[in-house]
Amino acid sequence: MIQHHTIEGLELLSCSPRRHSSRPPLLFIHGAFAGAWMWSETFMPFFAAAGYACHALSLRGHGGSHGGERIDWHSIADYVDDVTTAVAWLDETPVLIGHSMGGFVVQKFLERHDAPGAALLCSVPPQGLIASQFHLLLQKPQLFAELNQILAGHYTDTTTLREALFAGEVDEATLETWLGKMQSESQRALWDMSMFNLPNLLAMHRPPMLILGAEHDVLVPAFLVQSTAHTYGLPCHIFRGMGHAVTHEKEWPLVAATVRDWLATLKP
């Protein structure tokens, strides 16, 4: 069962395991255009059933959090502050699990704080968004133009959404639900991720880290996930036949199981 909390104006969703567990809590950080809702139907129930206390944060301007009227002015540093607020509210420091932009925010959080572990799912690499943007422009110029329309606040359709996020089968009802919940993203945060506030690798804490990507991801291509892994001197796992929305692809349980197995290796 999903519980709703408001912490200093921030929306936090929680899902508790049926029995008390000594396992660390999990804090899920969403990507651009999304909110805590993206974790509530799949990953949160899965990990709660596996014995983990699960929490998902809506960064300011997203979901049910404050700041929607100033969305274009929120910075990555603001989002890191939001994660810091959520972590401080929890009784125990959580393992951080970030998707896309959320993975970038996790890397920036680690400049100032440590964590028991960090999982990066289809994450923006520490080198930023520039390579991803050029790759999309060259490979799928029409989709690139459509995504820029979304940034400008214009309505898109499920066809664009399917091409941007999914590689496998996805039903129209899921696409319509996502379309109804997705929103505009901060232009400032996107610039921060492009060049103005990249992770300081020398300052970062280096907890155990899991790096996952998707074979057919057009937003954060697999070669950039591999670049992230190389930067941190770690292996990565690329899921075949999947797109950017690994949390909602038909075979998302494979991704969740990989994260679960990695969590089991973390020292208490």
PDB file of N, CA and C in Angstrom, residues 50-139:
ATOM      1  N   ALA A  50      10.108  -7.682  -1.297  1.00  0.00           N
ATOM      2  CA  ALA A  50      11.422  -8.285  -1.057  1.00  0.00           C
ATOM      3  C   ALA A  50      11.991  -7.883   0.308  1.00  0.00           C
ATOM      4  N   GLY A  51      11.230  -7.097   1.070  1.00  0.00           N
ATOM      5  CA  GLY A  51      11.646  -6.763   2.426  1.00  0.00           C
ATOM      6  C   GLY A  51      12.283  -5.402   2.611  1.00  0.00           C
ATOM      7  N   TYR A  52      12.164  -4.526   1.615  1.00  0.00           N
ATOM      8  CA  TYR A  52      12.772  -3.199   1.706  1.00  0.00           C
ATOM      9  C   TYR A  52      11.713  -2.122   1.931  1.00  0.00           C
ATOM     10  N   ALA A  53      11.997  -1.206   2.837  1.00  0.00           N
ATOM     11  CA  ALA A  53      11.164  -0.011   2.986  1.00  0.00           C
ATOM     12  C   ALA A  53      11.471   0.911   1.814  1.00  0.00           C
ATOM     13  N   CYS A  54      10.452   1.251   1.040  1.00  0.00           N
ATOM     14  CA  CYS A  54      10.648   1.990  -0.207  1.00  0.00           C
ATOM     15  C   CYS A  54      10.073   3.400  -0.103  1.00  0.00           C
ATOM     16  N   HIS A  55      10.796   4.354  -0.646  1.00  0.00           N
ATOM     17  CA  HIS A  55      10.360   5.744  -0.667  1.00  0.00           C
ATOM     18  C   HIS A  55      10.697   6.337  -2.035  1.00  0.00           C
ATOM     19  N   ALA A  56       9.793   7.124  -2.568  1.00  0.00           N
ATOM     20  CA  ALA A  56      10.015   7.778  -3.859  1.00  0.00           C
ATOM     21  C   ALA A  56       9.718   9.262  -3.705  1.00  0.00           C
ATOM     22  N   LEU A  57      10.649  10.081  -4.125  1.00  0.00           N
ATOM     23  CA  LEU A  57      10.559  11.528  -3.967  1.00  0.00           C
ATOM     24  C   LEU A  57      10.134  12.190  -5.267  1.00  0.00           C
ATOM     25  N   SER A  58       9.238  13.165  -5.167  1.00  0.00           N
ATOM     26  CA  SER A  58       8.974  14.069  -6.288  1.00  0.00           C
ATOM     27  C   SER A  58       9.818  15.319  -6.074  1.00  0.00           C
ATOM     28  N   LEU A  59      10.784  15.536  -6.950  1.00  0.00           N
ATOM     29  CA  LEU A  59      11.612  16.732  -6.854  1.00  0.00           C
ATOM     30  C   LEU A  59      10.745  17.975  -6.991  1.00  0.00           C
ATOM     31  N   ARG A  60      11.225  19.085  -6.461  1.00  0.00           N
ATOM     32  CA  ARG A  60      10.415  20.315  -6.511  1.00  0.00           C
ATOM     33  C   ARG A  60       9.964  20.617  -7.945  1.00  0.00           C
ATOM     34  N   GLY A  61       8.720  21.057  -8.048  1.00  0.00           N
ATOM     35  CA  GLY A  61       8.155  21.330  -9.364  1.00  0.00           C
ATOM     36  C   GLY A  61       7.585  20.118 -10.062  1.00  0.00           C
ATOM     37  N   HIS A  62       7.687  18.946  -9.427  1.00  0.00           N
ATOM     38  CA  HIS A  62       7.232  17.696 -10.035  1.00  0.00           C
ATOM     39  C   HIS A  62       6.178  17.031  -9.161  1.00  0.00           C
ATOM     40  N   GLY A  63       5.303  16.258  -9.803  1.00  0.00           N
ATOM     41  CA  GLY A  63       4.304  15.504  -9.053  1.00  0.00           C
ATOM     42  C   GLY A  63       3.530  16.396  -8.111  1.00  0.00           C
ATOM     43  N   GLY A  64       3.445  15.970  -6.838  1.00  0.00           N
ATOM     44  CA  GLY A  64       2.716  16.734  -5.839  1.00  0.00           C
ATOM     45  C   GLY A  64       3.577  17.668  -5.018  1.00  0.00           C
ATOM     46  N   SER A  65       4.809  17.914  -5.446  1.00  0.00           N
ATOM     47  CA  SER A  65       5.697  18.808  -4.706  1.00  0.00           C
ATOM     48  C   SER A  65       5.464  20.265  -5.086  1.00  0.00           C
ATOM     49  N   HIS A  66       5.924  21.148  -4.223  1.00  0.00           N
ATOM     50  CA  HIS A  66       5.787  22.585  -4.461  1.00  0.00           C
ATOM     51  C   HIS A  66       6.692  23.020  -5.622  1.00  0.00           C
ATOM     52  N   GLY A  67       6.472  24.236  -6.089  1.00  0.00           N
ATOM     53  CA  GLY A  67       7.381  24.829  -7.060  1.00  0.00           C
ATOM     54  C   GLY A  67       7.027  24.642  -8.511  1.00  0.00           C
ATOM     55  N   GLY A  68       5.842  24.135  -8.786  1.00  0.00           N
ATOM     56  CA  GLY A  68       5.474  23.916 -10.181  1.00  0.00           C
ATOM     57  C   GLY A  68       5.417  25.190 -11.003  1.00  0.00           C
ATOM     58  N   GLU A  69       5.072  26.297 -10.348  1.00  0.00           N
ATOM     59  CA  GLU A  69       4.943  27.561 -11.074  1.00  0.00           C
ATOM     60  C   GLU A  69       6.306  28.149 -11.473  1.00  0.00           C
ATOM     61  N   ARG A  70       7.389  27.610 -10.863  1.00  0.00           N
ATOM     62  CA  ARG A  70       8.736  28.109 -11.175  1.00  0.00           C
ATOM     63  C   ARG A  70       9.602  26.995 -11.778  1.00  0.00           C
ATOM     64  N   ILE A  71       8.992  26.066 -12.450  1.00  0.00           N
ATOM     65  CA  ILE A  71       9.700  24.860 -12.887  1.00  0.00           C
ATOM     66  C   ILE A  71      10.955  25.183 -13.696  1.00  0.00           C
ATOM     67  N   ASP A  72      10.921  26.196 -14.548  1.00  0.00           N
ATOM     68  CA  ASP A  72      12.069  26.470 -15.416  1.00  0.00           C
ATOM     69  C   ASP A  72      13.290  26.997 -14.667  1.00  0.00           C
ATOM     70  N   TRP A  73      13.112  27.390 -13.420  1.00  0.00           N
ATOM     71  CA  TRP A  73      14.206  28.017 -12.683  1.00  0.00           C
ATOM     72  C   TRP A  73      14.865  27.083 -11.689  1.00  0.00           C
ATOM     73  N   HIS A  74      14.365  25.863 -11.553  1.00  0.00           N
ATOM     74  CA  HIS A  74      14.956  24.931 -10.594  1.00  0.00           C
ATOM     75  C   HIS A  74      16.256  24.366 -11.153  1.00  0.00           C
ATOM     76  N   SER A  75      17.273  24.323 -10.306  1.00  0.00           N
ATOM     77  CA  SER A  75      18.589  23.836 -10.724  1.00  0.00           C
ATOM     78  C   SER A  75      18.823  22.413 -10.238  1.00  0.00           C
ATOM     79  N   ILE A  76      19.851  21.779 -10.754  1.00  0.00           N
ATOM     80  CA  ILE A  76      20.243  20.469 -10.238  1.00  0.00           C
ATOM     81  C   ILE A  76      20.622  20.574  -8.767  1.00  0.00           C
ATOM     82  N   ALA A  77      21.250  21.685  -8.376  1.00  0.00           N
ATOM     83  CA  ALA A  77      21.584  21.883  -6.958  1.00  0.00           C
ATOM     84  C   ALA A  77      20.322  21.918  -6.102  1.00  0.00           C
ATOM     85  N   ASP A  78      19.246  22.509  -6.625  1.00  0.00           N
ATOM     86  CA  ASP A  78      17.964  22.494  -5.905  1.00  0.00           C
ATOM     87  C   ASP A  78      17.470  21.060  -5.724  1.00  0.00           C
ATOM     88  N   TYR A  79      17.583  20.264  -6.783  1.00  0.00           N
ATOM     89  CA  TYR A  79      17.130  18.879  -6.706  1.00  0.00           C
ATOM     90  C   TYR A  79      17.966  18.076  -5.710  1.00  0.00           C
ATOM     91  N   VAL A  80      19.266  18.359  -5.661  1.00  0.00           N
ATOM     92  CA  VAL A  80      20.116  17.699  -4.663  1.00  0.00           C
ATOM     93  C   VAL A  80      19.665  18.082  -3.256  1.00  0.00           C
ATOM     94  N   ASP A  81      19.297  19.349  -3.060  1.00  0.00           N
ATOM     95  CA  ASP A  81      18.775  19.784  -1.757  1.00  0.00           C
ATOM     96  C   ASP A  81      17.513  19.013  -1.393  1.00  0.00           C
ATOM     97  N   ASP A  82      16.666  18.750  -2.392  1.00  0.00           N
ATOM     98  CA  ASP A  82      15.437  17.993  -2.137  1.00  0.00           C
ATOM     99  C   ASP A  82      15.754  16.570  -1.674  1.00  0.00           C
ATOM    100  N   VAL A  83      16.722  15.938  -2.335  1.00  0.00           N
ATOM    101  CA  VAL A  83      17.127  14.586  -1.931  1.00  0.00           C
ATOM    102  C   VAL A  83      17.699  14.628  -0.513  1.00  0.00           C
ATOM    103  N   THR A  84      18.475  15.645  -0.212  1.00  0.00           N
ATOM    104  CA  THR A  84      19.049  15.792   1.126  1.00  0.00           C
ATOM    105  C   THR A  84      17.949  15.917   2.175  1.00  0.00           C
ATOM    106  N   THR A  85      16.907  16.676   1.853  1.00  0.00           N
ATOM    107  CA  THR A  85      15.763  16.828   2.773  1.00  0.00           C
ATOM    108  C   THR A  85      15.080  15.488   3.013  1.00  0.00           C
ATOM    109  N   ALA A  86      14.862  14.721   1.945  1.00  0.00           N
ATOM    110  CA  ALA A  86      14.202  13.415   2.077  1.00  0.00           C
ATOM    111  C   ALA A  86      15.058  12.445   2.884  1.00  0.00           C
ATOM    112  N   VAL A  87      16.358  12.426   2.610  1.00  0.00           N
ATOM    113  CA  VAL A  87      17.263  11.523   3.331  1.00  0.00           C
ATOM    114  C   VAL A  87      17.271  11.858   4.811  1.00  0.00           C
ATOM    115  N   ALA A  88      17.290  13.151   5.149  1.00  0.00           N
ATOM    116  CA  ALA A  88      17.307  13.575   6.547  1.00  0.00           C
ATOM    117  C   ALA A  88      16.028  13.182   7.275  1.00  0.00           C
ATOM    118  N   TRP A  89      14.917  13.093   6.527  1.00  0.00           N
ATOM    119  CA  TRP A  89      13.628  12.739   7.141  1.00  0.00           C
ATOM    120  C   TRP A  89      13.565  11.255   7.494  1.00  0.00           C
ATOM    121  N   LEU A  90      14.297  10.439   6.768  1.00  0.00           N
ATOM    122  CA  LEU A  90      14.282   9.003   7.015  1.00  0.00           C
ATOM    123  C   LEU A  90      15.102   8.659   8.254  1.00  0.00           C
ATOM    124  N   ASP A  91      14.743   7.572   8.904  1.00  0.00           N
ATOM    125  CA  ASP A  91      15.448   7.151  10.117  1.00  0.00           C
ATOM    126  C   ASP A  91      16.843   6.626   9.819  1.00  0.00           C
ATOM    127  N   GLU A  92      17.048   6.164   8.607  1.00  0.00           N
ATOM    128  CA  GLU A  92      18.313   5.537   8.227  1.00  0.00           C
ATOM    129  C   GLU A  92      18.687   5.994   6.822  1.00  0.00           C
ATOM    130  N   THR A  93      19.968   6.189   6.571  1.00  0.00           N
ATOM    131  CA  THR A  93      20.409   6.627   5.247  1.00  0.00           C
ATOM    132  C   THR A  93      20.062   5.564   4.214  1.00  0.00           C
ATOM    133  N   PRO A  94      19.362   5.950   3.151  1.00  0.00           N
ATOM    134  CA  PRO A  94      18.890   4.955   2.176  1.00  0.00           C
ATOM    135  C   PRO A  94      19.904   4.666   1.076  1.00  0.00           C
ATOM    136  N   VAL A  95      19.705   3.549   0.417  1.00  0.00           N
ATOM    137  CA  VAL A  95      20.332   3.299  -0.881  1.00  0.00           C
ATOM    138  C   VAL A  95      19.583   4.157  -1.893  1.00  0.00           C
ATOM    139  N   LEU A  96      20.310   4.836  -2.754  1.00  0.00           N
ATOM    140  CA  LEU A  96      19.707   5.736  -3.731  1.00  0.00           C
ATOM    141  C   LEU A  96      19.586   5.041  -5.082  1.00  0.00           C
ATOM    142  N   ILE A  97      18.407   5.129  -5.683  1.00  0.00           N
ATOM    143  CA  ILE A  97      18.165   4.524  -6.991  1.00  0.00           C
ATOM    144  C   ILE A  97      17.599   5.606  -7.900  1.00  0.00           C
ATOM    145  N   GLY A  98      18.383   6.015  -8.898  1.00  0.00           N
ATOM    146  CA  GLY A  98      17.970   7.111  -9.764  1.00  0.00           C
ATOM    147  C   GLY A  98      17.831   6.688 -11.207  1.00  0.00           C
ATOM    148  N   HIS A  99      16.781   7.172 -11.849  1.00  0.00           N
ATOM    149  CA  HIS A  99      16.545   6.886 -13.265  1.00  0.00           C
ATOM    150  C   HIS A  99      16.786   8.149 -14.080  1.00  0.00           C
ATOM    151  N   SER A 100      17.605   8.047 -15.139  1.00  0.00           N
ATOM    152  CA  SER A 100      17.815   9.139 -16.076  1.00  0.00           C
ATOM    153  C   SER A 100      18.344  10.383 -15.363  1.00  0.00           C
ATOM    154  N   MET A 101      17.599  11.495 -15.373  1.00  0.00           N
ATOM    155  CA  MET A 101      18.019  12.686 -14.636  1.00  0.00           C
ATOM    156  C   MET A 101      18.216  12.384 -13.163  1.00  0.00           C
ATOM    157  N   GLY A 102      17.378  11.484 -12.624  1.00  0.00           N
ATOM    158  CA  GLY A 102      17.511  11.105 -11.222  1.00  0.00           C
ATOM    159  C   GLY A 102      18.863  10.499 -10.911  1.00  0.00           C
ATOM    160  N   GLY A 103      19.428   9.743 -11.872  1.00  0.00           N
ATOM    161  CA  GLY A 103      20.759   9.193 -11.685  1.00  0.00           C
ATOM    162  C   GLY A 103      21.821  10.272 -11.648  1.00  0.00           C
ATOM    163  N   PHE A 104      21.624  11.314 -12.449  1.00  0.00           N
ATOM    164  CA  PHE A 104      22.546  12.452 -12.433  1.00  0.00           C
ATOM    165  C   PHE A 104      22.476  13.159 -11.084  1.00  0.00           C
ATOM    166  N   VAL A 105      21.258  13.352 -10.573  1.00  0.00           N
ATOM    167  CA  VAL A 105      21.072  13.987  -9.263  1.00  0.00           C
ATOM    168  C   VAL A 105      21.752  13.156  -8.168  1.00  0.00           C
ATOM    169  N   VAL A 106      21.650  11.837  -8.266  1.00  0.00           N
ATOM    170  CA  VAL A 106      22.319  10.969  -7.297  1.00  0.00           C
ATOM    171  C   VAL A 106      23.830  11.201  -7.325  1.00  0.00           C
ATOM    172  N   GLN A 107      24.409  11.293  -8.524  1.00  0.00           N
ATOM    173  CA  GLN A 107      25.851  11.533  -8.622  1.00  0.00           C
ATOM    174  C   GLN A 107      26.233  12.866  -7.988  1.00  0.00           C
ATOM    175  N   LYS A 108      25.420  13.889  -8.195  1.00  0.00           N
ATOM    176  CA  LYS A 108      25.694  15.191  -7.586  1.00  0.00           C
ATOM    177  C   LYS A 108      25.518  15.138  -6.067  1.00  0.00           C
ATOM    178  N   PHE A 109      24.544  14.378  -5.593  1.00  0.00           N
ATOM    179  CA  PHE A 109      24.331  14.201  -4.148  1.00  0.00           C
ATOM    180  C   PHE A 109      25.579  13.611  -3.503  1.00  0.00           C
ATOM    181  N   LEU A 110      26.222  12.679  -4.198  1.00  0.00           N
ATOM    182  CA  LEU A 110      27.397  11.994  -3.650  1.00  0.00           C
ATOM    183  C   LEU A 110      28.617  12.904  -3.549  1.00  0.00           C
ATOM    184  N   GLU A 111      28.557  14.090  -4.137  1.00  0.00           N
ATOM    185  CA  GLU A 111      29.630  15.059  -3.915  1.00  0.00           C
ATOM    186  C   GLU A 111      29.643  15.535  -2.466  1.00  0.00           C
ATOM    187  N   ARG A 112      28.472  15.590  -1.862  1.00  0.00           N
ATOM    188  CA  ARG A 112      28.329  16.171  -0.518  1.00  0.00           C
ATOM    189  C   ARG A 112      28.014  15.148   0.559  1.00  0.00           C
ATOM    190  N   HIS A 113      27.521  13.980   0.158  1.00  0.00           N
ATOM    191  CA  HIS A 113      27.056  13.002   1.142  1.00  0.00           C
ATOM    192  C   HIS A 113      27.449  11.599   0.697  1.00  0.00           C
ATOM    193  N   ASP A 114      27.528  10.688   1.660  1.00  0.00           N
ATOM    194  CA  ASP A 114      27.757   9.291   1.353  1.00  0.00           C
ATOM    195  C   ASP A 114      26.429   8.545   1.387  1.00  0.00           C
ATOM    196  N   ALA A 115      26.425   7.310   0.966  1.00  0.00           N
ATOM    197  CA  ALA A 115      25.227   6.474   0.965  1.00  0.00           C
ATOM    198  C   ALA A 115      25.666   5.017   1.024  1.00  0.00           C
ATOM    199  N   PRO A 116      24.783   4.129   1.476  1.00  0.00           N
ATOM    200  CA  PRO A 116      25.140   2.696   1.495  1.00  0.00           C
ATOM    201  C   PRO A 116      25.343   2.116   0.107  1.00  0.00           C
ATOM    202  N   GLY A 117      24.743   2.741  -0.902  1.00  0.00           N
ATOM    203  CA  GLY A 117      24.861   2.268  -2.268  1.00  0.00           C
ATOM    204  C   GLY A 117      24.103   3.198  -3.193  1.00  0.00           C
ATOM    205  N   ALA A 118      24.401   3.117  -4.488  1.00  0.00           N
ATOM    206  CA  ALA A 118      23.723   3.950  -5.479  1.00  0.00           C
ATOM    207  C   ALA A 118      23.545   3.150  -6.760  1.00  0.00           C
ATOM    208  N   ALA A 119      22.313   3.090  -7.250  1.00  0.00           N
ATOM    209  CA  ALA A 119      22.012   2.405  -8.509  1.00  0.00           C
ATOM    210  C   ALA A 119      21.607   3.448  -9.547  1.00  0.00           C
ATOM    211  N   LEU A 120      22.279   3.424 -10.692  1.00  0.00           N
ATOM    212  CA  LEU A 120      22.008   4.363 -11.769  1.00  0.00           C
ATOM    213  C   LEU A 120      21.338   3.612 -12.918  1.00  0.00           C
ATOM    214  N   LEU A 121      20.082   3.940 -13.197  1.00  0.00           N
ATOM    215  CA  LEU A 121      19.309   3.275 -14.240  1.00  0.00           C
ATOM    216  C   LEU A 121      19.158   4.208 -15.431  1.00  0.00           C
ATOM    217  N   CYS A 122      19.757   3.839 -16.565  1.00  0.00           N
ATOM    218  CA  CYS A 122      19.682   4.676 -17.767  1.00  0.00           C
ATOM    219  C   CYS A 122      20.007   6.128 -17.422  1.00  0.00           C
ATOM    220  N   SER A 123      21.043   6.305 -16.627  1.00  0.00           N
ATOM    221  CA  SER A 123      21.362   7.603 -16.053  1.00  0.00           C
ATOM    222  C   SER A 123      22.082   8.519 -17.026  1.00  0.00           C
ATOM    223  N   VAL A 124      21.797   9.811 -16.905  1.00  0.00           N
ATOM    224  CA  VAL A 124      22.622  10.808 -17.578  1.00  0.00           C
ATOM    225  C   VAL A 124      24.053  10.612 -17.091  1.00  0.00           C
ATOM    226  N   PRO A 125      25.023  10.509 -18.002  1.00  0.00           N
ATOM    227  CA  PRO A 125      26.402  10.224 -17.594  1.00  0.00           C
ATOM    228  C   PRO A 125      27.058  11.425 -16.910  1.00  0.00           C
ATOM    229  N   PRO A 126      28.155  11.194 -16.195  1.00  0.00           N
ATOM    230  CA  PRO A 126      28.835  12.312 -15.532  1.00  0.00           C
ATOM    231  C   PRO A 126      29.378  13.345 -16.517  1.00  0.00           C
ATOM    232  N   GLN A 127      29.546  12.952 -17.776  1.00  0.00           N
ATOM    233  CA  GLN A 127      29.998  13.891 -18.804  1.00  0.00           C
ATOM    234  C   GLN A 127      28.861  14.770 -19.343  1.00  0.00           C
ATOM    235  N   GLY A 128      27.636  14.497 -18.901  1.00  0.00           N
ATOM    236  CA  GLY A 128      26.513  15.345 -19.260  1.00  0.00           C
ATOM    237  C   GLY A 128      25.720  14.886 -20.472  1.00  0.00           C
ATOM    238  N   LEU A 129      24.811  15.764 -20.923  1.00  0.00           N
ATOM    239  CA  LEU A 129      23.816  15.426 -21.936  1.00  0.00           C
ATOM    240  C   LEU A 129      24.236  15.695 -23.370  1.00  0.00           C
ATOM    241  N   ILE A 130      25.328  16.421 -23.586  1.00  0.00           N
ATOM    242  CA  ILE A 130      25.650  16.885 -24.930  1.00  0.00           C
ATOM    243  C   ILE A 130      25.741  15.729 -25.932  1.00  0.00           C
ATOM    244  N   ALA A 131      26.484  14.680 -25.583  1.00  0.00           N
ATOM    245  CA  ALA A 131      26.649  13.558 -26.503  1.00  0.00           C
ATOM    246  C   ALA A 131      25.315  12.884 -26.805  1.00  0.00           C
ATOM    247  N   SER A 132      24.471  12.756 -25.782  1.00  0.00           N
ATOM    248  CA  SER A 132      23.154  12.149 -25.971  1.00  0.00           C
ATOM    249  C   SER A 132      22.297  12.990 -26.906  1.00  0.00           C
ATOM    250  N   GLN A 133      22.351  14.303 -26.743  1.00  0.00           N
ATOM    251  CA  GLN A 133      21.543  15.190 -27.581  1.00  0.00           C
ATOM    252  C   GLN A 133      21.989  15.122 -29.047  1.00  0.00           C
ATOM    253  N   PHE A 134      23.277  15.131 -29.286  1.00  0.00           N
ATOM    254  CA  PHE A 134      23.774  15.040 -30.657  1.00  0.00           C
ATOM    255  C   PHE A 134      23.442  13.682 -31.277  1.00  0.00           C
ATOM    256  N   HIS A 135      23.546  12.631 -30.476  1.00  0.00           N
ATOM    257  CA  HIS A 135      23.222  11.295 -30.986  1.00  0.00           C
ATOM    258  C   HIS A 135      21.760  11.226 -31.405  1.00  0.00           C
ATOM    259  N   LEU A 136      20.871  11.775 -30.571  1.00  0.00           N
ATOM    260  CA  LEU A 136      19.446  11.759 -30.893  1.00  0.00           C
ATOM    261  C   LEU A 136      19.168  12.609 -32.132  1.00  0.00           C
ATOM    262  N   LEU A 137      19.820  13.772 -32.224  1.00  0.00           N
ATOM    263  CA  LEU A 137      19.621  14.650 -33.370  1.00  0.00           C
ATOM    264  C   LEU A 137      20.026  13.959 -34.674  1.00  0.00           C
ATOM    265  N   LEU A 138      21.119  13.216 -34.642  1.00  0.00           N
ATOM    266  CA  LEU A 138      21.610  12.548 -35.843  1.00  0.00           C
ATOM    267  C   LEU A 138      20.814  11.298 -36.188  1.00  0.00           C
ATOM    268  N   GLN A 139      20.421  10.542 -35.143  1.00  0.00           N
ATOM    269  CA  GLN A 139      19.746   9.267 -35.380  1.00  0.00           C
ATOM    270  C   GLN A 139      18.248   9.421 -35.585  1.00  0.00           C
TER     271      GLN A 139
END
